[in-house]
mmCIF file of C-alpha atoms in Angstrom:
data_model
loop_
_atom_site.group_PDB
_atom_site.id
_atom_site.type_symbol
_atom_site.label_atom_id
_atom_site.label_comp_id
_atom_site.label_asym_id
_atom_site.label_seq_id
_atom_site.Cartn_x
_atom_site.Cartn_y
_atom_site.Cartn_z
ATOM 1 C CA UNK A 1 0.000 0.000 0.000
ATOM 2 C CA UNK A 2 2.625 2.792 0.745
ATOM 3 C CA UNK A 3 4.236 1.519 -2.594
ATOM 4 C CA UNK A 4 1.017 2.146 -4.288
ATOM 5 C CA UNK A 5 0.694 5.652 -2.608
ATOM 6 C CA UNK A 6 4.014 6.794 -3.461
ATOM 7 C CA UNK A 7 3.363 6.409 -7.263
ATOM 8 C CA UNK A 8 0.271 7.860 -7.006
ATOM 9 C CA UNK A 9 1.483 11.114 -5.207
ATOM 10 C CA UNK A 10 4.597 10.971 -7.404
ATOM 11 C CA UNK A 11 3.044 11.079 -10.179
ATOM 12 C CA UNK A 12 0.722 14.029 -9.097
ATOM 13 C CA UNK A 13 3.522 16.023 -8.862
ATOM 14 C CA UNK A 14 4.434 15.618 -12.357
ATOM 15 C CA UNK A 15 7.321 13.377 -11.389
ATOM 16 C CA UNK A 16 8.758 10.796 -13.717
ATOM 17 C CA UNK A 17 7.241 7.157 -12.333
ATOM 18 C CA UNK A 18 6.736 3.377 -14.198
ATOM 19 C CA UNK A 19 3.074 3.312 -15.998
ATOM 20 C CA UNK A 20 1.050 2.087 -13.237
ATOM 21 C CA UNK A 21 0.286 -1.834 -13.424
ATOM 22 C CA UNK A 22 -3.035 -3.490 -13.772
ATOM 23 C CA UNK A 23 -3.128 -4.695 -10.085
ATOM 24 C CA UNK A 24 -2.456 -0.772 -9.224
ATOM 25 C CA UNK A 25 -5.431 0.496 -11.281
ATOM 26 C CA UNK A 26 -7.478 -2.037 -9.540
ATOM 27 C CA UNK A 27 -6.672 -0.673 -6.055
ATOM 28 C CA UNK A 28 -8.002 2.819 -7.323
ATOM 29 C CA UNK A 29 -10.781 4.252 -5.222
ATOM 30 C CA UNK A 30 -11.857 5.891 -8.202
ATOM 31 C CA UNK A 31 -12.105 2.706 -9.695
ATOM 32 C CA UNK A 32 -14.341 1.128 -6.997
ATOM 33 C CA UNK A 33 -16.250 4.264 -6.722
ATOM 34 C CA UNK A 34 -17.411 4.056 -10.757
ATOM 35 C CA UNK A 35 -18.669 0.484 -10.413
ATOM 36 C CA UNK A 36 -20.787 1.299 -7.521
ATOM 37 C CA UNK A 37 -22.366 4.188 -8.686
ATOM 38 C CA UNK A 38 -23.107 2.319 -12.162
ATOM 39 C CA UNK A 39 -24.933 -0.204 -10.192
ATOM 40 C CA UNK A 40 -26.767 2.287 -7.957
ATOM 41 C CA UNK A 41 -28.743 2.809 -11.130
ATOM 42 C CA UNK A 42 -28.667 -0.567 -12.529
ATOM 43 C CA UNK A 43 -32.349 -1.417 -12.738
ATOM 44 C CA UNK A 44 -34.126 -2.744 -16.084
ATOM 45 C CA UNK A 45 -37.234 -1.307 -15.115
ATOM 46 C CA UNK A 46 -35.586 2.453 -15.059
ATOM 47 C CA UNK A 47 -33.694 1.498 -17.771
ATOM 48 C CA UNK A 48 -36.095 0.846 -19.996
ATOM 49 C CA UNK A 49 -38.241 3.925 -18.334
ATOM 50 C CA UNK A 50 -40.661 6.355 -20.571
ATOM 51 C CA UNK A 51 -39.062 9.348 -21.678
ATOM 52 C CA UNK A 52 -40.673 11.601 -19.622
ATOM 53 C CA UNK A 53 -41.057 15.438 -19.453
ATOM 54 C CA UNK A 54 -38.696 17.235 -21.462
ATOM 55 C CA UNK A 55 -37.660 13.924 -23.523
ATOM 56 C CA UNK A 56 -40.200 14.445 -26.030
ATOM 57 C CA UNK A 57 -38.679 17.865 -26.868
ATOM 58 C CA UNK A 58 -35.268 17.435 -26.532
ATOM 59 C CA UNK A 59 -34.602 14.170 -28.193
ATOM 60 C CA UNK A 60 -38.165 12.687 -29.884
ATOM 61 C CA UNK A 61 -39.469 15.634 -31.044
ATOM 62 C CA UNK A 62 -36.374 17.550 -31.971
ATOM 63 C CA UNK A 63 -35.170 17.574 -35.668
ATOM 64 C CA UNK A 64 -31.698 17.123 -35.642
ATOM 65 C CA UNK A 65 -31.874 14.284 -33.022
ATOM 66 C CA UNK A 66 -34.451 12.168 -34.935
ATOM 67 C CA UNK A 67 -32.702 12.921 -38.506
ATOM 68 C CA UNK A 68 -35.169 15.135 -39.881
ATOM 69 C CA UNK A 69 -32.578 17.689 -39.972
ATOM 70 C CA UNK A 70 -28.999 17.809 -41.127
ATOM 71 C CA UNK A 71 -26.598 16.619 -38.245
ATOM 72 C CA UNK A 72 -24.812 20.304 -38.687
ATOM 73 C CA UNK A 73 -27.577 22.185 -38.064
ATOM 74 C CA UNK A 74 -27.074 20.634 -34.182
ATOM 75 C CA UNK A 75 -24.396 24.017 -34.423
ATOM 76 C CA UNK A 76 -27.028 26.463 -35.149
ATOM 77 C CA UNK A 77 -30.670 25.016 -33.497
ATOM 78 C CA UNK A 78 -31.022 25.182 -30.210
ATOM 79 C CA UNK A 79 -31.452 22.379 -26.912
ATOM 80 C CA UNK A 80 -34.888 21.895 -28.271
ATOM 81 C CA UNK A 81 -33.990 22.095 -31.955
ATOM 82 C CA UNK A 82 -35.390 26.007 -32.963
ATOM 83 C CA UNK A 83 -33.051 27.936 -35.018
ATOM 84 C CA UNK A 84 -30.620 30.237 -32.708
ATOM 85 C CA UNK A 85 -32.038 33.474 -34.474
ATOM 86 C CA UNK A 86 -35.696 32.143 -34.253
ATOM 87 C CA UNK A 87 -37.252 34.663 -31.907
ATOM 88 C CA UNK A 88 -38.875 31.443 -30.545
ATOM 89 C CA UNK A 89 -36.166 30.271 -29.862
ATOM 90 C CA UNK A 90 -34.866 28.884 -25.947
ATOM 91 C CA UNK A 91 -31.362 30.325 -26.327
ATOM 92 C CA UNK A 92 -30.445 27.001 -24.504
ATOM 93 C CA UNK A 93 -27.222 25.913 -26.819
ATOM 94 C CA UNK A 94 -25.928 22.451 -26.133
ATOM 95 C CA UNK A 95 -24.507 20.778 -29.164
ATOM 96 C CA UNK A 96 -22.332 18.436 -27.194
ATOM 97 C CA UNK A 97 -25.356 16.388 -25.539
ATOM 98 C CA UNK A 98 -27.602 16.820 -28.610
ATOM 99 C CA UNK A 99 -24.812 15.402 -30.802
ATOM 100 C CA UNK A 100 -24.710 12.530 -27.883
ATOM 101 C CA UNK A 101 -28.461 11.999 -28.319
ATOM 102 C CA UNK A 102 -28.500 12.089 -32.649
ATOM 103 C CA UNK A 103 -25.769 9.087 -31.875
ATOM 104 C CA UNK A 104 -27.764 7.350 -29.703
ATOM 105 C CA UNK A 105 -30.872 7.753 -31.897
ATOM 106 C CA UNK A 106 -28.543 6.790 -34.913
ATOM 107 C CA UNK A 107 -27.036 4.033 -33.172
ATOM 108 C CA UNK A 108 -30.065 2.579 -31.778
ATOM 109 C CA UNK A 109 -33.367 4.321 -33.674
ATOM 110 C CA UNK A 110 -36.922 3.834 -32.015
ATOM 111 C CA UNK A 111 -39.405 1.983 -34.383
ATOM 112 C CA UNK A 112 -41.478 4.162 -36.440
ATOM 113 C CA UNK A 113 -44.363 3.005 -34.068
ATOM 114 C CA UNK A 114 -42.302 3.910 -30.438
ATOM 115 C CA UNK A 115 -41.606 7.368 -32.899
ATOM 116 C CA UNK A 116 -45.465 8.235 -32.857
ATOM 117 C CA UNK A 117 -47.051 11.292 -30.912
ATOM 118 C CA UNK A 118 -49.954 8.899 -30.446
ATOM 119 C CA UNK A 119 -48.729 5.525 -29.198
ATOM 120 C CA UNK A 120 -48.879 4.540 -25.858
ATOM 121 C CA UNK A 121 -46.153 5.279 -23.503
ATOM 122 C CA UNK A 122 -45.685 1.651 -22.743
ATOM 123 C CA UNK A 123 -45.322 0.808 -26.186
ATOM 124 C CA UNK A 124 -42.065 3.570 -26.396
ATOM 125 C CA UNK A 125 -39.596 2.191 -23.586
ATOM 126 C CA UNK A 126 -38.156 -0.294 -25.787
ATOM 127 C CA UNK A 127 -36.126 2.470 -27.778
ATOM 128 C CA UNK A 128 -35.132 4.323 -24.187
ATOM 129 C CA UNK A 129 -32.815 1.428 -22.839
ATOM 130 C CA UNK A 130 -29.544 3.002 -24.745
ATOM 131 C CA UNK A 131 -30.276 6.411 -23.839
ATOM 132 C CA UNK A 132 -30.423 5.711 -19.823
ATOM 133 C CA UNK A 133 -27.704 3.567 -20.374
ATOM 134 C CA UNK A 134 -25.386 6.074 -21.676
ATOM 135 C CA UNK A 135 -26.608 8.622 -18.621
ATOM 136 C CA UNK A 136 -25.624 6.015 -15.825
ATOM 137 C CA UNK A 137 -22.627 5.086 -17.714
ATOM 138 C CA UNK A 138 -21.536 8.837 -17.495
ATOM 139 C CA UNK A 139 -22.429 9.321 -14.056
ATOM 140 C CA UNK A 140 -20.008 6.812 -12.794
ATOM 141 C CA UNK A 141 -17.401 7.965 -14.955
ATOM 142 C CA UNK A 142 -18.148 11.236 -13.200
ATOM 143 C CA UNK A 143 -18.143 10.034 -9.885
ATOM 144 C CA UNK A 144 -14.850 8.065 -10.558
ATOM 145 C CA UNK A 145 -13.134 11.699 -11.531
ATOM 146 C CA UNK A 146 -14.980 13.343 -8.566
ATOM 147 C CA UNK A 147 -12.823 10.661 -6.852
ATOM 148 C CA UNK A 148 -9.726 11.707 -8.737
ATOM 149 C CA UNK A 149 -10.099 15.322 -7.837
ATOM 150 C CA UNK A 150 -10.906 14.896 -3.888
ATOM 151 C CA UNK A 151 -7.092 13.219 -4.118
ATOM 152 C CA UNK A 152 -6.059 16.987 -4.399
ATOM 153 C CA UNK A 153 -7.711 17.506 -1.264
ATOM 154 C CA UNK A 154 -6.237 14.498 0.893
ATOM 155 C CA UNK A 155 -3.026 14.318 -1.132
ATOM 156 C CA UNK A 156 -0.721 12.331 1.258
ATOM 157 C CA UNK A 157 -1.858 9.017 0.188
ATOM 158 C CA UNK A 158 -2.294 7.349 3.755
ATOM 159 C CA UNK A 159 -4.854 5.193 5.075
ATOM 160 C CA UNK A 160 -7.144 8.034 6.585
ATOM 161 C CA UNK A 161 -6.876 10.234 3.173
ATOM 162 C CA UNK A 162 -7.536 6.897 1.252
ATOM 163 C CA UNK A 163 -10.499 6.353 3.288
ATOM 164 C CA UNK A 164 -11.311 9.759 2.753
ATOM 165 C CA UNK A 165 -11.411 9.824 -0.676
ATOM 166 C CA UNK A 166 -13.304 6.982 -1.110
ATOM 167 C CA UNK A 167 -16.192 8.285 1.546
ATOM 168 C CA UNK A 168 -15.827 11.651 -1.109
ATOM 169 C CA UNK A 169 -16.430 9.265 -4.015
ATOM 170 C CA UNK A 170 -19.111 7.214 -3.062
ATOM 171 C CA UNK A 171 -21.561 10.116 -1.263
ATOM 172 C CA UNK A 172 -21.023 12.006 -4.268
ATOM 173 C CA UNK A 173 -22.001 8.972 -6.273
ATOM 174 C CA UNK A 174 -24.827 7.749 -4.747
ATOM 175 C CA UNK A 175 -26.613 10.502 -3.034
ATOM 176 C CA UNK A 176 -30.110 10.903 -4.255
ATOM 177 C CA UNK A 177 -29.924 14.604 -5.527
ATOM 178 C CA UNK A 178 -28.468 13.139 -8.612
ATOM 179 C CA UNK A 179 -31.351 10.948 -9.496
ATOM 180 C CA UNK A 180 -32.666 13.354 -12.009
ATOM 181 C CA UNK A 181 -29.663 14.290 -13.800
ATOM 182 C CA UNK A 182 -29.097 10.706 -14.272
ATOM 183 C CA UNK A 183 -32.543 8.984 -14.602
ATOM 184 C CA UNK A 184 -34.263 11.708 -16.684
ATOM 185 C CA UNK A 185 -32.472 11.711 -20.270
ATOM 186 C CA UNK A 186 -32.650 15.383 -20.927
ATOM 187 C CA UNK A 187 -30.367 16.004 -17.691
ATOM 188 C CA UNK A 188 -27.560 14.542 -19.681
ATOM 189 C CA UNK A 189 -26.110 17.618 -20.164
ATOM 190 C CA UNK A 190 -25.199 17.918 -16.510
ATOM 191 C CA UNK A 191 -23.734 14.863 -16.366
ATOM 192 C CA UNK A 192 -21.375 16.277 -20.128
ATOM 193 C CA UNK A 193 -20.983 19.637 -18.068
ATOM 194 C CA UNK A 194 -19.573 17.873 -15.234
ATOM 195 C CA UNK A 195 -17.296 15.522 -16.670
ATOM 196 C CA UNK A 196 -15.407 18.327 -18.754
ATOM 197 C CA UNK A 197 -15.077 20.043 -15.729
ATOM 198 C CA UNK A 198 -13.641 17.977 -13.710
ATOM 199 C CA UNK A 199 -11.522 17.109 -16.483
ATOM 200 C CA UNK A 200 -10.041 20.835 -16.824
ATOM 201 C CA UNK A 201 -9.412 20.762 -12.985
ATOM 202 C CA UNK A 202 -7.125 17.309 -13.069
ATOM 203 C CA UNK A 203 -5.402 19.087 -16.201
ATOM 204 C CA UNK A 204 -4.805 22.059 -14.233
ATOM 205 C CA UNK A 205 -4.078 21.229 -10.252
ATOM 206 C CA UNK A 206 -1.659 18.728 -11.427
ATOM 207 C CA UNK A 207 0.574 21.169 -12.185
ATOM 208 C CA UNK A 208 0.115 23.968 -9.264
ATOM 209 C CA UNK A 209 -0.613 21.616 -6.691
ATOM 210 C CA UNK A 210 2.692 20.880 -5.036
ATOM 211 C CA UNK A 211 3.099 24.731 -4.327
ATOM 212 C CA UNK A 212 6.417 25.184 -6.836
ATOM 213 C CA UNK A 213 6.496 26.805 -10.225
ATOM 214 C CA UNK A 214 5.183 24.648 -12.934
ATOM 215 C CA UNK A 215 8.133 24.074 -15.482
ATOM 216 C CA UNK A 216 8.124 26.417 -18.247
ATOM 217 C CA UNK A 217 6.966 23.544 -20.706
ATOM 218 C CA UNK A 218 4.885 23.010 -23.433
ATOM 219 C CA UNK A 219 3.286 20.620 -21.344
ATOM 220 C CA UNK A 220 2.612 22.728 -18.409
ATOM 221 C CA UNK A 221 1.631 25.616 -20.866
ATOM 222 C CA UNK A 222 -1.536 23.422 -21.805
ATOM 223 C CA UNK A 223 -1.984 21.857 -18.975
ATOM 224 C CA UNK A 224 -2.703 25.589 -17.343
ATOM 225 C CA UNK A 225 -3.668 27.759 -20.133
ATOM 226 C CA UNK A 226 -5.301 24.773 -23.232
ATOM 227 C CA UNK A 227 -6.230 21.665 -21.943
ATOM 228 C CA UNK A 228 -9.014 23.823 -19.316
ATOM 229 C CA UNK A 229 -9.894 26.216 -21.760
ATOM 230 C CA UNK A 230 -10.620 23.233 -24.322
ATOM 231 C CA UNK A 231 -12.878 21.593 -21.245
ATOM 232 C CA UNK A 232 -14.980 24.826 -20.327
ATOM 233 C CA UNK A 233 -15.804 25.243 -23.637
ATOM 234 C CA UNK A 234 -16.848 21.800 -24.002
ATOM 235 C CA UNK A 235 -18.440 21.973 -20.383
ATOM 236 C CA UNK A 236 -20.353 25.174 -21.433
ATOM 237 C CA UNK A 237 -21.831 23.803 -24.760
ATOM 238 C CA UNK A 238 -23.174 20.523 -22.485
ATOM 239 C CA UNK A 239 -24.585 22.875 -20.265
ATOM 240 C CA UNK A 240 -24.130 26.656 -19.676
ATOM 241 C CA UNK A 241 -22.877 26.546 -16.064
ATOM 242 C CA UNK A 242 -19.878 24.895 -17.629
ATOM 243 C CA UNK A 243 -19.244 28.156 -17.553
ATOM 244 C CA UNK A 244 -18.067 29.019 -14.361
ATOM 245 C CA UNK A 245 -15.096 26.134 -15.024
ATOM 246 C CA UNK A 246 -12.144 28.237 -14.690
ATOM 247 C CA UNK A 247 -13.343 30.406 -12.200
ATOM 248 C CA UNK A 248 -13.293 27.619 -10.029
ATOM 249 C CA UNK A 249 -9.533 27.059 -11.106
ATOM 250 C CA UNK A 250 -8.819 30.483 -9.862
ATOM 251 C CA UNK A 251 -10.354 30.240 -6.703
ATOM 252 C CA UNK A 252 -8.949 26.587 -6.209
ATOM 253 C CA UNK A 253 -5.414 28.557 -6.833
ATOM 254 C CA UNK A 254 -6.067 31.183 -4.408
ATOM 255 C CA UNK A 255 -7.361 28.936 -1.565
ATOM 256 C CA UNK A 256 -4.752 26.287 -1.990
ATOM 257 C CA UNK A 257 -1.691 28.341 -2.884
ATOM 258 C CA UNK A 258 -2.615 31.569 -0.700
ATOM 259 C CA UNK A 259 -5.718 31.899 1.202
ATOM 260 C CA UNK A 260 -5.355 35.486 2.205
ATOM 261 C CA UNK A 261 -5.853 38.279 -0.092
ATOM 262 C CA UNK A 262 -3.776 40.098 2.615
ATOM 263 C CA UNK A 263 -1.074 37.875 2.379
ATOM 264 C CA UNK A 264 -1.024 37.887 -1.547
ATOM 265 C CA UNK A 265 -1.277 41.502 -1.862
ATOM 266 C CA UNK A 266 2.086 41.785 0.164
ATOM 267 C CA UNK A 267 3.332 39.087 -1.702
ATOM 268 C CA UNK A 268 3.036 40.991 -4.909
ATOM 269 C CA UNK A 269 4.336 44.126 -3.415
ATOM 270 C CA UNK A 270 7.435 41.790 -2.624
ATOM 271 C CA UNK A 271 7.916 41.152 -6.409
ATOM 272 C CA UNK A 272 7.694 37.175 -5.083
ATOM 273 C CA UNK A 273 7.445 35.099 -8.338
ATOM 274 C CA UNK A 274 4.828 33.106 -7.100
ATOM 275 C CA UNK A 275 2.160 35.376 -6.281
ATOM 276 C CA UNK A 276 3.194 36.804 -9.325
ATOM 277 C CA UNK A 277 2.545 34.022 -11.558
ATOM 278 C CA UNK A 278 -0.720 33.274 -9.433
ATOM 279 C CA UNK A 279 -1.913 37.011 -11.188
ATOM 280 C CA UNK A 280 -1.131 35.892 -13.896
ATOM 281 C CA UNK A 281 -2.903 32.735 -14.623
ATOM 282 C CA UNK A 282 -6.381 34.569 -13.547
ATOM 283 C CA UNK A 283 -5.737 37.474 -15.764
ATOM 284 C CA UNK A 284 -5.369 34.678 -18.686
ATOM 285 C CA UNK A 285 -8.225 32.231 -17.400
ATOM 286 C CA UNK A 286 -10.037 35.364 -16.936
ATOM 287 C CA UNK A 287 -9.673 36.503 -20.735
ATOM 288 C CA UNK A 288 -10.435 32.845 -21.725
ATOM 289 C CA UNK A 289 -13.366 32.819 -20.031
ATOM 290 C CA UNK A 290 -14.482 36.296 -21.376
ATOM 291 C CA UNK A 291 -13.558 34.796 -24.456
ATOM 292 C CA UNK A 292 -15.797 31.990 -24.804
ATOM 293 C CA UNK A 293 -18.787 33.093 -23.303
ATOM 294 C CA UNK A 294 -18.844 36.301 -25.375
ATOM 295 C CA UNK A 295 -18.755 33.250 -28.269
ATOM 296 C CA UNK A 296 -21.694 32.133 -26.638
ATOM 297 C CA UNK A 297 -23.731 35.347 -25.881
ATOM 298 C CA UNK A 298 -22.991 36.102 -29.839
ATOM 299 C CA UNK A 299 -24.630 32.654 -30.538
ATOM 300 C CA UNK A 300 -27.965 34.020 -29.725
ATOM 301 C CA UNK A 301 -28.733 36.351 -32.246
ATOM 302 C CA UNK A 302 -30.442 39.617 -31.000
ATOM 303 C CA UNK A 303 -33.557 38.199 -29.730
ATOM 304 C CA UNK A 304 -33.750 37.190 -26.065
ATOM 305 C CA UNK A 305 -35.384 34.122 -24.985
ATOM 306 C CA UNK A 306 -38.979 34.617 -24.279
ATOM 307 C CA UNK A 307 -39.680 32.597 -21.292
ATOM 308 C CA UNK A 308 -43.711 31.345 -19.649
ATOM 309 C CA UNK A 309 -43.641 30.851 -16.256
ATOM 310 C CA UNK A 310 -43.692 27.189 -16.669
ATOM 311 C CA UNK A 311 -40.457 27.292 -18.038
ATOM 312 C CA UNK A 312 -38.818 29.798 -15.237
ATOM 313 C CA UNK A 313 -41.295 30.398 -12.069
ATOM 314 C CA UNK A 314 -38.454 31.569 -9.691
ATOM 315 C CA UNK A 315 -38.302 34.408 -12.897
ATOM 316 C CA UNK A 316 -41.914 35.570 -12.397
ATOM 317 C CA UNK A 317 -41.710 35.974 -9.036
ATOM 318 C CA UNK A 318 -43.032 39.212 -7.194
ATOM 319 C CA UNK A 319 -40.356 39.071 -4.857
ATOM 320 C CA UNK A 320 -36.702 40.774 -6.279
ATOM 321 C CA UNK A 321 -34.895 38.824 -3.757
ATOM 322 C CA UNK A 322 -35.921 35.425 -4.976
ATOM 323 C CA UNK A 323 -35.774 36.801 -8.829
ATOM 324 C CA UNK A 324 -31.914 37.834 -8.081
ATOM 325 C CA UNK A 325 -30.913 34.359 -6.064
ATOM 326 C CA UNK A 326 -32.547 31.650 -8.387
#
C-alpha cells in the first residue's frame, strides 16, 4: 500500500514514475467508486423507463436528433432544436449532448411506431434502454473523476486520506440529488458539463498543486492555459454553467496556494514570483473565459429568450430577492 501511494502522489507532482500496473489500477478508489455508482442505477425497469417530461422535446421531437434535420444544423438550433435566431427560440445551446443523443438515436433508432405522438407510452420504452444507459454510464465515470479530484484535497496518500477519498467518491455517487440528472435523459447535459469540468481541474491542479512553479513547458503551458480552456468550452456547450469552469480554477489557486488576499497583496508588493505568476494565470483564465462566453452570448442572435412561467417560475416571481438568487 505505501508503494502504491508513493506512485500515485509521485506522479501528481508531475514526477517521472513506471506506468502504473493493472493490479495498481485495480486498487483505485476511483475505480471502486465508478462500479458502484453504475450499479446504484442498474435497474431494467428504469432502464427501460418512458421518456418523460422534457424527452419528447429534446430528443423525440427535436429535428436534428431524430434525422429530420442535417446533423450540422445541431451548431445552429437550439437544446430543443429552434433555429438560434428564431425569436422562438430557448437560447439554450448544447450541441455536445444533442450530438450525444443524434448518436444514440442513430445508433439505436426507435421503431417508427415507439416514434409516434400517439402511441402509448408503454409501447415507447423499448427504444429508451440506450439512452439511460449512456446517462448512468456517465455518471459513474463522473463520480470516478470526482474521486480523482478529492485526491487533491487528501493528497498524502495514507490510510485516513484513502479512506477519505473513497467516503468523497461514493456520497457524491450515490446521493439521491443526482437521481434526475441521471434517470431523466434530458439532464444529460449535466452529467457532459460535469465531466469536462472535472476534467479541466485534473489538467490544471496537477501542475500547481505541489506549491512550486510549474516548469516552463509546453506541457505545463496546456496543462494551465489549453487543456481547461478546451474543457470549459466543451463543459459550457453541455450545459451553460460549464461556464463558471475556470473560475473555479482560480479560486482553487487562491485557496490552496494563498488563502489570504492580505497575504497575496504583500506578496506581490514583494515582487515574489509566485504570487506573481498566481496574477497571472487569472488574468489569462479570466480573458479565456471572457472569451468563450462572449462566443456564446454572440450565438444568440439579437432576440432574447422569451420565457412562460412554466419554463422559469423563480423568474416571475413578485419578490426581487428570490428573482436575483434563483
Amino acid at each position: 500500500n505505501n508503494q502504491n501511494s508513493s506512485t500515485l502522489t509521485n506522479s501528481r507532482l508531475g514526477r517521472t514514475v513506471p506506468p502504473m500496473k493493472w493490479r495498481q489500477w485495480l486498487l483505485r478508489p476511483s475505480l471502486w467508486v465508478a462500479l458502484a455508482s453504475i450499479l446504484a442505477y442498474w435497474d431494467e425497469d428504469a432502464l427501460r423507463g418512458h421518456f418523460i417530461y422534457d424527452d419528447d422535446g429534446s430528443i423525440r421531437l427535436n429535428p436534428v436528433v431524430n434525422g429530420q434535420a442535417p446533423w450540422t444544423e445541431i451548431f445552429t438550433r437550439d437544446f430543443w432544436g429552434t433555429p438560434m435566431k428564431d425569436v422562438k427560440s430557448h437560447k439554450s445551446f448544447r450541441p455536445i449532448t444533442t450530438l450525444s443523443f443524434r448518436l444514440n438515436w442513430k445508433l439505436f433508432p426507435l421503431s417508427p411506431e415507439e416514434q409516434g405522438d400517439k402511441v402509448p407510452g408503454e409501447d415507447r420504452t423499448r427504444g429508451t434502454y440506450s439512452f439511460h444507459v449512456v446517462n448512468v454510464a456517465l455518471h459513474g465515470i463522473v463520480s470516478g473523476l470526482v474521486t480523482e479530484v478529492s485526491w487533491f484535497i487528501f493528497p498524502d496518500g495514507g490510510p485516513e486520506d484513502i479512506i477519505a477519498q473513497i467516503v468523497t467518491g461514493f456520497v457524491f455517487g450515490l446521493h439521491p440529488v443526482h437521481c434526475e440528472a441521471v434517470s431523466n435523459v434530458t439532464s444529460r447535459g449535466e452529467l457532459f458539463m460535469s465531466f469536462f469540468f472535472l476534467l479541466a481541474f485534473l489538467s490544471y491542479a496537477s501542475k500547481i498543486h505541489s506549491g512550486r512553479q510549474p516548469e516552463k513547458s509546453f506541457n505545463s503551458f496546456a496543462a494551465i492555459y489549453i487543456y481547461p480552456w478546451i474543457c470549459m468550452a466543451l463543459s459550457l456547450f453541455s450545459k451553460e454553467q460549464g461556464a463558471s469552469t475556470l473560475i473555479t480554477l482560480v479560486v482553487y489557486d487562491f485557496l490552496h496556494n494563498h488563502f489570504s488576499l492580505i497575504k497575496l497583496y504583500q506578496s506581490i508588493r514583494q515582487g515574489k514570483e509566485r504570487a506573481i505568476a498566481f496574477v497571472r494565470r487569472a488574468v489569462v483564465l479570466a480573458l479565456e473565459t471572457l472569451i468563450v462566453c462572449g462566443w456564446r452570448y454572440w450565438l444568440n442572435g439579437e432576440t432574447k429568450p422569451d420565457f412562460i412561467f412554466d419554463q422559469n417560475p423563480a423568474g416571475f416571481a413578485v419578490d426581487r430577492f428570490t428573482r436575483a438568487f434563483s
